[in-house]
Structures are given as structure tokens and as C-alpha cells.
Amino acid sequence: MTTKTPLWLPAAEALALMQVRPQTLYASVSRGRVRAKPDAADPRRSLYHRDDVQRIAARTRGRRSSEAVASEAIRWGEPVLASAVSTVSEGRLWYRGQDACLLAEHATLEDVAGLLWESAPPRFALAHAPEPLHGERATPLQAGLLALAARAGTDPPSRGRAAAVLKSEAAEVIGTLADALLGPSPSRTAPLHMRVAAAWRRPRAADVLRRALVLLADHELNASTFAARVTASTGASLAACLLTGLSTLTGPLHGGSAAAVQALVRSATAMGSEAAVREWLAHDRPLTAFGHPLYPQGDARCAALLAGIELPPALAALRATGETLVGEAANVDFALAALAAVHKLPADAPLTLFALARTVGWTAHVLEQQASGQLIRPRARYTGPGVATLNESPLRAQARTASSSRG
């Protein structure tokens, strides 16, 4: 009978598997390559995630092919392209070298846009009001996708245009999306968090909304950002790039995961936190509110956002229960669900906040990609039928068959 390796390993076992020095293990943790958590039996010690340790151990067993390296890089692996926009390092999120959590204490999304775009803080306002693109029954998300699609079909390509022109256009495109998601605003100069608070009629939530927008502005090379950069590399319009990013964000494994977290919150409110968490785990549903591969010690954005929210007992209990049963700290998805619940925001508020904030980061990456002038075109590792057979002409195949039959 074989014994399954535990999910969390002590340092000695991790080092034995990885065949590295302790300093290398600690560096892997700080860079987000190996998840770690305190040992419940001795908080002075740490435990290390088995899957991460085994992945790195495999790298030490001889030189790998370039195909294997590239394949691992796409999935939480090594960086796949250079960027100066943002990074996660030592358990913190950094915007061009500045701690995003510290910026969230005072900055607006416009301030962060100025930092990431390397410009003066923009104003997200349309130059002119567009014609309505949807009926009264369209959801904010549908309206946002339609608005960006309309601009994507008419705006000029981004390639070959000056950065200053693209930044000005980006502010207008984001204004287009804001009007679609929130409705037209009577004030064209108010900071975006004030517009959000006014649209949702929650003036007391304005400051924590500001904090959330800052914390969500960018997150390195996540799925939606990478998709936007691929689109940008073709020279497509800014609106097309942001439309690509927004479309990717809606997936249930990305920004759309907020809906699952909100469902968990409702279950916890109805039946109690422990019963709700156990039910989710029993049905093999992932608890997306807990854990993040880039933050082995806990999502710094979650702590920064919850600093502006007083959790009611039910949510505090859910956080404690989830962290105990799952063994991972709450993440920013939990914090967004808590924000929506505490301030009684619309059901789609977490995704709306995500979309509005992340357009700033997508734009920064689009500008960076345009400056590089390179097309992102990875290769596929083919796993289908034999290439020789597929590429062989019918006449050659007949000749080969006839020759073999004579033998």
C-alpha cells in the first residue's frame, strides 16, 4: 500500500525533494513560486505546498526541453515577457515600484492611471455622448461589451500612433465603458469612485470603493491582461484591446469568480459558515474566496481592502472557517464580496469594479506592447496524429503503399 505525500511539507522534506539550499527555497517562496503557510504545531516554522515543491524538483532532474519550459511558463510559471508596469514580489503588489496597498490608502484610480501610464492623471470622460446601443433590459455587463464593441469597429488602429494620442483616447474609451456600466453621469469631472458611489446611491461607501479600484487596477500578467496584450501586439484599436480584456475577465476562473464567492456568502448567511463551507467542499466546488498562488502568505490586497470594511459576525465567521478548513488565507475575491454585502451593492458590483479598475492596467500594458513593436505569436506543442502522414500527398502515400505490398 502506497502512502500519499501530504499536501503541506516541512522544510526538511521540501529541501530533500528540491535538492536545493534553504536560501533557494526561501527565494522561491518570496517570488511566489512556492506557496507556504505557518505550521499550526509550531508557528515559528513554515510548511510548503507539495505541488509547488514537486514542480521545482522536476526542474532539477536534468535539463528540460524548451517546449517543457514554455509549457510551464504559461501556467503560473516563469515570466513569459518583460514588463515594467507591475509585479508581485515578496508577497506585495507593486505598481511601477510603488506598493499598491500603500497607494490604496490615499490615491484615486486616476492617480494610479497617471502612474501606470507615465502621464498626468487622466479624466475618464467621453468627448461626446454616444447613441444608445442597447435596450432597457440589457445588463451593465452587456451594455459595457456592446459599447466597447461599437468603438472597436470604428476606432483607428493603435499601431503607429503617438503614445500621447493613445493615452488621451484611452481616457475616452474608459469613459465610454463607465457610462455603459454605470449610466451617464451628471458630473463629467468627478473621480470615478465618486461616480460609482453616486450611481449605486452609496455615498458613504465612496472611500472604500476608491480603495478597491486602486487595488484592482493591475495585477501583472493575468489572463485578461495577457489577452489584451496579444490583441495590442496585432496593432488593433485600443477599444478592441480593452474589449478583449473585458471578455476574458468575465470568465468564471477570472473576474467572474466573484459570483461564486457571493453564492458562498449567501449560503453561509443562511446555514452558518461551517455548514456552508463543508457543503461546498463535499460537492467538490472550489472555494475561490481562499488562497492565491502568488501570495503564499495571504493576498495583500484582501487585507488592504478589508481594512476599510467592518465585517459583520457572519462574514467574519465565514473567513475564519474557510481559512481553517481550506488552509489558505482569504483573497481579494472574498474582500470584494464582503464589500458588496456590507454596503448592499448591486449583485454585479464586484465584476463592475474589477472591470472599471482593470481597464487602467490593460491600457498600461497596451501602451507598453505598442512601444515594443513586437507581435506575440507563441508556438503550439502538437499532440495530434502523425505529422508525416498528414503532410504526405495522396500520390506519395499510394506509391509507398504499393512499394510495401511488393516486399
Coordinates of N, CA and C in Angstrom, one line a residue, residues 123-313:
R123 N -8.8 62.2 -17.0 CA -10.2 62.2 -16.6 C -10.9 61.3 -17.5
F124 N -11.7 60.4 -16.9 CA -12.4 59.4 -17.7 C -13.7 59.9 -18.2
A125 N -13.7 60.7 -19.2 CA -15.0 61.3 -19.7 C -15.0 61.2 -21.2
L126 N -16.2 61.0 -21.8 CA -16.3 60.9 -23.2 C -16.2 62.3 -23.8
A127 N -15.7 62.4 -25.0 CA -15.7 63.6 -25.8 C -17.1 64.0 -26.2
H128 N -17.9 63.0 -26.5 CA -19.3 63.2 -26.9 C -20.1 62.0 -26.4
A129 N -21.4 62.2 -26.2 CA -22.3 61.1 -25.7 C -22.7 60.2 -26.9
P130 N -22.5 58.9 -26.9 CA -22.8 58.0 -28.0 C -24.3 57.8 -28.0
E131 N -24.7 57.2 -29.1 CA -26.1 56.8 -29.3 C -26.3 55.6 -28.4
P132 N -27.5 55.4 -27.9 CA -27.8 54.2 -27.1 C -27.6 52.9 -27.9
L133 N -27.0 51.9 -27.4 CA -26.6 50.7 -28.1 C -27.4 49.5 -27.6
H134 N -28.3 49.7 -26.7 CA -28.9 48.5 -26.1 C -30.3 48.9 -25.6
G135 N -31.1 47.9 -25.3 CA -32.4 48.2 -24.8 C -32.4 48.4 -23.3
E136 N -33.6 48.6 -22.7 CA -33.6 48.9 -21.3 C -33.3 47.6 -20.5
R137 N -33.4 46.4 -21.1 CA -33.2 45.2 -20.3 C -31.8 44.7 -20.3
A138 N -30.9 45.4 -21.0 CA -29.5 45.0 -21.0 C -28.9 45.1 -19.7
T139 N -28.1 44.2 -19.3 CA -27.4 44.3 -18.0 C -26.2 45.2 -18.2
P140 N -25.7 45.7 -17.1 CA -24.5 46.6 -17.2 C -23.4 45.9 -18.0
L141 N -23.1 44.7 -17.7 CA -22.0 44.0 -18.5 C -22.3 43.9 -19.9
Q142 N -23.6 43.6 -20.3 CA -23.9 43.5 -21.7 C -23.7 44.9 -22.4
A143 N -24.2 46.0 -21.6 CA -24.0 47.3 -22.2 C -22.5 47.7 -22.3
G144 N -21.7 47.3 -21.4 CA -20.3 47.6 -21.5 C -19.6 46.9 -22.7
L145 N -19.9 45.6 -22.9 CA -19.4 44.9 -24.0 C -19.8 45.5 -25.3
L146 N -21.1 45.8 -25.4 CA -21.6 46.5 -26.6 C -21.0 47.8 -26.9
A147 N -20.8 48.6 -25.9 CA -20.1 49.9 -26.1 C -18.7 49.8 -26.6
L148 N -17.9 48.9 -26.0 CA -16.6 48.7 -26.4 C -16.5 48.1 -27.9
A149 N -17.5 47.2 -28.1 CA -17.5 46.6 -29.5 C -17.8 47.6 -30.5
A150 N -18.7 48.6 -30.2 CA -19.0 49.6 -31.2 C -17.8 50.5 -31.5
R151 N -17.0 50.8 -30.5 CA -15.8 51.6 -30.7 C -14.7 50.8 -31.4
A152 N -14.7 49.5 -31.0 CA -13.6 48.6 -31.6 C -13.8 48.5 -33.1
G153 N -15.1 48.7 -33.6 CA -15.4 48.6 -35.0 C -15.1 49.8 -35.8
T154 N -14.9 51.0 -35.1 CA -14.7 52.2 -35.8 C -13.4 53.0 -35.4
D155 N -12.9 52.8 -34.2 CA -11.7 53.5 -33.8 C -10.5 53.1 -34.7
P156 N -9.5 54.0 -34.9 CA -8.4 53.6 -35.7 C -7.4 52.6 -35.0
P157 N -6.6 51.9 -35.7 CA -5.7 51.0 -35.1 C -4.7 51.8 -34.1
S158 N -4.2 51.0 -33.2 CA -3.3 51.7 -32.2 C -1.8 51.7 -32.7
R159 N -1.5 50.9 -33.6 CA -0.1 50.8 -34.2 C 0.2 52.1 -35.0
G160 N 1.4 52.6 -34.7 CA 1.9 53.7 -35.5 C 1.4 55.1 -35.0
R161 N 0.7 55.1 -33.8 CA 0.2 56.4 -33.3 C 1.0 56.7 -32.0
A162 N 1.1 58.0 -31.8 CA 1.9 58.5 -30.7 C 1.3 58.1 -29.3
A163 N 2.2 57.9 -28.4 CA 1.7 57.4 -27.0 C 0.7 58.5 -26.4
A164 N 1.0 59.7 -26.6 CA 0.2 60.8 -26.0 C -1.2 60.7 -26.6
V165 N -1.3 60.5 -27.9 CA -2.7 60.3 -28.5 C -3.4 59.1 -28.0
L166 N -2.7 58.0 -27.8 CA -3.3 56.8 -27.3 C -3.8 57.0 -25.9
K167 N -3.0 57.7 -25.1 CA -3.4 57.9 -23.7 C -4.7 58.7 -23.6
S168 N -4.8 59.8 -24.4 CA -6.0 60.6 -24.5 C -7.2 59.8 -24.9
E169 N -7.0 58.9 -26.0 CA -8.1 58.1 -26.5 C -8.5 57.1 -25.4
A170 N -7.5 56.5 -24.7 CA -7.8 55.5 -23.6 C -8.7 56.1 -22.6
A171 N -8.5 57.4 -22.2 CA -9.3 58.0 -21.2 C -10.8 58.1 -21.7
E172 N -10.9 58.4 -23.0 CA -12.3 58.4 -23.6 C -12.9 57.0 -23.6
V173 N -12.1 56.0 -24.0 CA -12.7 54.7 -24.1 C -13.1 54.2 -22.7
I174 N -12.3 54.5 -21.7 CA -12.7 54.1 -20.3 C -13.9 54.9 -19.9
G175 N -14.1 56.1 -20.3 CA -15.3 56.9 -20.0 C -16.5 56.3 -20.7
T176 N -16.3 55.8 -21.9 CA -17.4 55.1 -22.6 C -17.8 53.9 -21.8
L177 N -16.9 53.1 -21.3 CA -17.2 51.9 -20.6 C -17.9 52.3 -19.2
A178 N -17.4 53.3 -18.6 CA -18.0 53.7 -17.3 C -19.5 54.2 -17.5
D179 N -19.7 54.9 -18.6 CA -21.1 55.3 -18.8 C -22.0 54.1 -19.1
A180 N -21.5 53.1 -19.8 CA -22.2 51.9 -20.1 C -22.5 51.1 -18.9
L181 N -21.5 51.0 -18.0 CA -21.7 50.2 -16.8 C -22.5 50.9 -15.7
L182 N -22.4 52.2 -15.6 CA -23.0 52.9 -14.5 C -24.1 53.8 -14.9
G183 N -24.2 54.1 -16.2 CA -25.2 55.1 -16.7 C -24.5 56.4 -16.8
P184 N -25.0 57.3 -17.6 CA -24.4 58.6 -17.8 C -24.4 59.4 -16.5
S185 N -23.3 60.1 -16.3 CA -23.1 60.9 -15.0 C -23.3 62.3 -15.3
P186 N -24.0 63.0 -14.3 CA -24.2 64.5 -14.5 C -22.9 65.2 -14.3
S187 N -21.9 64.6 -13.6 CA -20.6 65.3 -13.5 C -19.6 64.6 -14.3
R188 N -19.0 65.4 -15.2 CA -18.0 64.8 -16.1 C -16.6 64.9 -15.6
T189 N -16.5 65.5 -14.4 CA -15.1 65.7 -13.8 C -14.9 65.0 -12.5
A190 N -16.0 64.4 -11.9 CA -15.8 63.7 -10.7 C -14.9 62.5 -10.8
P191 N -14.1 62.2 -9.8 CA -13.3 60.9 -9.8 C -14.2 59.7 -10.0
L192 N -13.7 58.7 -10.5 CA -14.5 57.5 -10.9 C -15.1 56.9 -9.7
H193 N -14.5 56.9 -8.5 CA -15.1 56.2 -7.3 C -16.3 57.0 -6.9
M194 N -16.3 58.3 -7.1 CA -17.4 59.2 -6.7 C -18.6 58.9 -7.7
R195 N -18.3 58.7 -8.9 CA -19.3 58.3 -9.9 C -20.0 57.0 -9.6
V196 N -19.1 56.0 -9.2 CA -19.6 54.7 -8.8 C -20.6 54.8 -7.6
A197 N -20.1 55.6 -6.6 CA -20.9 55.7 -5.3 C -22.2 56.4 -5.6
A198 N -22.2 57.4 -6.5 CA -23.4 58.1 -6.9 C -24.4 57.2 -7.7
A199 N -23.8 56.4 -8.6 CA -24.6 55.6 -9.4 C -25.3 54.5 -8.6
W200 N -24.6 54.0 -7.6 CA -25.2 53.0 -6.7 C -25.9 53.6 -5.5
R201 N -25.9 54.9 -5.4 CA -26.6 55.6 -4.3 C -26.0 55.1 -2.9
R202 N -24.7 55.1 -2.9 CA -24.0 54.7 -1.6 C -22.9 55.7 -1.4
P203 N -23.2 56.9 -1.0 CA -22.2 57.9 -0.8 C -21.2 57.6 0.3
R204 N -21.7 56.9 1.3 CA -20.8 56.5 2.4 C -19.8 55.5 2.1
A205 N -20.0 54.8 1.0 CA -19.1 53.8 0.5 C -18.0 54.3 -0.4
A206 N -18.0 55.6 -0.7 CA -17.1 56.2 -1.7 C -15.7 55.9 -1.4
D207 N -15.2 56.0 -0.2 CA -13.8 55.8 0.1 C -13.4 54.4 0.0
V208 N -14.2 53.5 0.4 CA -13.8 52.1 0.3 C -13.9 51.6 -1.2
L209 N -14.8 52.2 -2.0 CA -14.8 52.0 -3.4 C -13.6 52.5 -4.1
R210 N -13.1 53.7 -3.6 CA -11.8 54.2 -4.1 C -10.7 53.2 -3.9
R211 N -10.7 52.7 -2.6 CA -9.6 51.8 -2.2 C -9.7 50.5 -3.1
A212 N -10.9 50.0 -3.4 CA -11.0 48.8 -4.2 C -10.5 49.0 -5.6
L213 N -10.9 50.2 -6.2 CA -10.5 50.5 -7.6 C -8.9 50.5 -7.7
V214 N -8.3 51.1 -6.7 CA -6.8 51.2 -6.7 C -6.2 49.8 -6.6
L215 N -6.7 49.0 -5.8 CA -6.1 47.7 -5.6 C -6.3 46.8 -6.7
L216 N -7.4 47.0 -7.6 CA -7.7 46.2 -8.7 C -7.1 46.7 -10.0
A217 N -6.4 47.8 -10.0 CA -6.0 48.5 -11.2 C -5.1 47.6 -12.1
D218 N -4.3 46.8 -11.5 CA -3.4 45.9 -12.4 C -2.9 44.8 -11.5
H219 N -2.6 43.7 -12.2 CA -2.1 42.5 -11.4 C -1.2 41.7 -12.3
E220 N -0.1 42.3 -12.8 CA 0.9 41.7 -13.6 C 0.3 41.1 -14.8
L221 N 0.7 39.9 -15.2 CA 0.3 39.3 -16.5 C -0.8 38.2 -16.3
N222 N -2.0 38.6 -15.7 CA -3.1 37.7 -15.6 C -3.7 37.4 -16.9
A223 N -4.7 36.6 -16.9 CA -5.3 36.1 -18.2 C -5.8 37.2 -19.0
S224 N -6.6 38.1 -18.4 CA -7.2 39.2 -19.2 C -6.1 40.2 -19.7
T225 N -5.1 40.5 -18.9 CA -4.0 41.4 -19.4 C -3.3 40.7 -20.5
F226 N -2.9 39.5 -20.4 CA -2.2 38.8 -21.5 C -3.0 38.8 -22.8
A227 N -4.3 38.6 -22.6 CA -5.2 38.6 -23.8 C -5.2 40.0 -24.4
A228 N -5.3 41.0 -23.6 CA -5.3 42.4 -24.1 C -3.9 42.7 -24.8
R229 N -2.8 42.2 -24.3 CA -1.5 42.4 -24.9 C -1.4 41.7 -26.2
V230 N -1.9 40.5 -26.3 CA -1.9 39.8 -27.6 C -2.7 40.6 -28.6
T231 N -3.8 41.1 -28.3 CA -4.6 41.9 -29.2 C -3.8 43.2 -29.6
A232 N -3.2 43.8 -28.6 CA -2.4 45.0 -28.9 C -1.3 44.7 -29.8
S233 N -0.7 43.5 -29.7 CA 0.5 43.2 -30.5 C 0.2 43.2 -32.0
T234 N -1.1 43.0 -32.3 CA -1.5 43.0 -33.7 C -1.8 44.4 -34.3
G235 N -1.7 45.4 -33.4 CA -2.0 46.8 -33.8 C -3.5 47.1 -33.7
A236 N -4.3 46.3 -33.1 CA -5.7 46.6 -33.1 C -6.0 47.9 -32.3
S237 N -7.2 48.4 -32.4 CA -7.6 49.6 -31.7 C -7.5 49.5 -30.2
L238 N -7.4 50.5 -29.5 CA -7.4 50.5 -28.0 C -8.7 49.9 -27.5
A239 N -9.8 50.3 -28.1 CA -11.1 49.7 -27.7 C -11.2 48.2 -27.9
A240 N -10.6 47.7 -29.0 CA -10.6 46.3 -29.3 C -9.7 45.6 -28.2
C241 N -8.6 46.2 -27.8 CA -7.8 45.6 -26.7 C -8.5 45.5 -25.4
L242 N -9.2 46.6 -25.1 CA -10.0 46.6 -23.8 C -11.2 45.6 -23.9
L243 N -11.8 45.5 -25.1 CA -12.9 44.6 -25.2 C -12.4 43.1 -25.0
T244 N -11.2 42.8 -25.6 CA -10.6 41.5 -25.3 C -10.4 41.3 -23.9
G245 N -9.8 42.3 -23.2 CA -9.6 42.1 -21.7 C -10.9 41.9 -21.0
L246 N -11.9 42.7 -21.3 CA -13.2 42.6 -20.6 C -13.8 41.2 -20.9
S247 N -13.8 40.8 -22.1 CA -14.4 39.5 -22.4 C -13.7 38.3 -21.6
T248 N -12.4 38.4 -21.5 CA -11.6 37.4 -20.8 C -11.9 37.5 -19.3
L249 N -12.1 38.7 -18.8 CA -12.4 38.9 -17.4 C -13.7 38.3 -16.9
T250 N -14.6 38.2 -17.8 CA -16.0 37.7 -17.4 C -16.0 36.2 -17.1
G251 N -14.9 35.4 -17.5 CA -14.9 34.0 -17.2 C -14.9 33.6 -15.8
P252 N -15.5 32.5 -15.4 CA -15.7 32.1 -14.0 C -14.4 31.8 -13.3
L253 N -13.3 31.6 -14.0 CA -12.0 31.4 -13.4 C -11.2 32.7 -13.2
H254 N -11.8 33.8 -13.6 CA -11.2 35.1 -13.5 C -12.1 36.1 -12.8
G255 N -12.5 37.2 -13.3 CA -13.3 38.2 -12.6 C -14.7 37.6 -12.3
G256 N -15.2 36.7 -13.1 CA -16.5 36.1 -12.9 C -16.6 35.2 -11.7
S257 N -15.4 34.9 -11.1 CA -15.4 34.1 -9.9 C -16.1 34.8 -8.7
A258 N -16.3 36.1 -8.8 CA -17.0 36.8 -7.7 C -18.4 36.3 -7.5
A259 N -19.1 35.8 -8.6 CA -20.4 35.3 -8.4 C -20.4 34.1 -7.5
A260 N -19.4 33.2 -7.7 CA -19.4 32.0 -6.8 C -19.1 32.4 -5.4
V261 N -18.3 33.4 -5.2 CA -18.0 33.8 -3.8 C -19.2 34.4 -3.1
Q262 N -20.0 35.2 -3.9 CA -21.2 35.8 -3.4 C -22.2 34.7 -3.0
A263 N -22.3 33.6 -3.8 CA -23.2 32.5 -3.5 C -22.7 31.8 -2.2
L264 N -21.4 31.7 -2.0 CA -20.9 31.1 -0.8 C -21.3 32.0 0.4
V265 N -21.2 33.3 0.3 CA -21.6 34.2 1.3 C -23.1 34.0 1.7
R266 N -23.9 33.9 0.6 CA -25.4 33.7 0.9 C -25.6 32.4 1.6
S267 N -24.9 31.3 1.2 CA -25.1 30.1 1.9 C -24.7 30.1 3.3
A268 N -23.6 30.8 3.6 CA -23.1 31.0 5.0 C -24.1 31.7 5.8
T269 N -24.7 32.8 5.2 CA -25.7 33.5 6.0 C -26.9 32.7 6.3
A270 N -27.3 31.8 5.4 CA -28.5 31.0 5.6 C -28.3 29.8 6.5
M271 N -27.2 29.1 6.4 CA -27.0 27.9 7.2 C -25.8 27.9 8.1
G272 N -25.1 29.0 8.2 CA -23.9 29.0 9.1 C -22.6 28.8 8.2
S273 N -21.5 29.3 8.7 CA -20.3 29.3 7.9 C -19.7 27.9 7.8
E274 N -19.7 27.1 8.8 CA -19.1 25.8 8.7 C -19.9 24.9 7.9
A275 N -21.2 24.9 8.0 CA -22.1 24.0 7.2 C -21.9 24.4 5.7
A276 N -21.9 25.7 5.4 CA -21.8 26.2 4.0 C -20.4 25.7 3.4
V277 N -19.3 25.9 4.1 CA -18.0 25.6 3.6 C -17.9 24.1 3.4
R278 N -18.4 23.3 4.4 CA -18.3 21.8 4.3 C -19.2 21.4 3.1
E279 N -20.3 22.0 2.9 CA -21.2 21.6 1.8 C -20.5 21.8 0.4
W280 N -19.9 23.0 0.3 CA -19.1 23.3 -0.9 C -18.0 22.3 -1.2
L281 N -17.3 22.0 -0.1 CA -16.2 21.1 -0.3 C -16.7 19.7 -0.6
A282 N -17.8 19.3 0.0 CA -18.4 17.9 -0.3 C -18.8 17.8 -1.7
H283 N -19.2 18.9 -2.3 CA -19.7 18.9 -3.7 C -18.5 19.2 -4.7
D284 N -17.3 19.2 -4.2 CA -16.1 19.4 -5.0 C -16.1 20.7 -5.7
R285 N -16.7 21.7 -5.1 CA -16.7 23.0 -5.7 C -15.5 23.8 -5.1
P286 N -14.7 24.5 -6.0 CA -13.6 25.2 -5.5 C -14.0 26.4 -4.6
L287 N -13.3 26.7 -3.5 CA -13.5 27.8 -2.7 C -12.6 29.0 -3.2
T288 N -13.1 29.7 -4.2 CA -12.3 30.7 -4.9 C -12.0 31.9 -4.0
A289 N -12.7 31.9 -2.8 CA -12.5 33.1 -1.9 C -11.3 32.9 -1.1
F290 N -10.6 31.8 -1.2 CA -9.4 31.5 -0.3 C -8.2 31.0 -1.2
G291 N -7.1 31.6 -0.8 CA -5.8 31.2 -1.5 C -5.6 31.9 -2.8
H292 N -4.3 32.1 -3.0 CA -3.8 32.7 -4.3 C -2.4 32.3 -4.5
P293 N -2.1 31.7 -5.7 CA -0.7 31.1 -6.0 C 0.4 32.2 -5.8
L294 N 0.1 33.4 -6.1 CA 1.1 34.5 -6.0 C 1.3 35.0 -4.6
Y295 N 0.4 34.7 -3.7 CA 0.5 35.2 -2.3 C 0.5 34.0 -1.3
P296 N 1.6 33.3 -1.2 CA 1.6 32.2 -0.3 C 1.4 32.5 1.2
Q297 N 1.6 33.8 1.6 CA 1.3 34.2 3.0 C 0.0 34.9 3.1
G298 N -0.8 35.0 2.0 CA -2.1 35.7 2.1 C -2.1 36.8 1.1
D299 N -3.2 37.0 0.4 CA -3.4 38.1 -0.5 C -3.3 39.5 0.1
A300 N -2.3 40.2 -0.2 CA -2.1 41.5 0.4 C -3.3 42.5 0.1
R301 N -3.8 42.3 -1.1 CA -4.9 43.2 -1.5 C -6.2 43.0 -0.6
C302 N -6.4 41.7 -0.2 CA -7.5 41.4 0.7 C -7.4 42.2 2.0
A303 N -6.2 42.1 2.6 CA -6.0 42.8 3.9 C -6.2 44.3 3.7
A304 N -5.7 44.8 2.6 CA -5.8 46.3 2.4 C -7.2 46.7 2.2
L305 N -8.0 45.9 1.5 CA -9.4 46.3 1.3 C -10.2 46.1 2.5
L306 N -10.0 45.0 3.3 CA -10.8 44.7 4.5 C -10.5 45.7 5.6
A307 N -9.3 46.4 5.4 CA -9.0 47.5 6.4 C -10.0 48.6 6.4
G308 N -10.8 48.7 5.3 CA -11.8 49.8 5.3 C -13.2 49.2 5.4
I309 N -13.3 48.0 5.9 CA -14.6 47.3 6.0 C -14.8 46.7 7.4
E310 N -15.9 47.0 8.0 CA -16.1 46.3 9.3 C -17.0 45.1 9.0
L311 N -16.3 43.9 9.1 CA -17.0 42.6 8.8 C -18.1 42.3 9.8
P312 N -19.3 42.0 9.4 CA -20.3 41.6 10.4 C -20.0 40.2 10.9
P313 N -20.5 39.7 12.0 CA -20.2 38.4 12.5 C -20.3 37.3 11.5

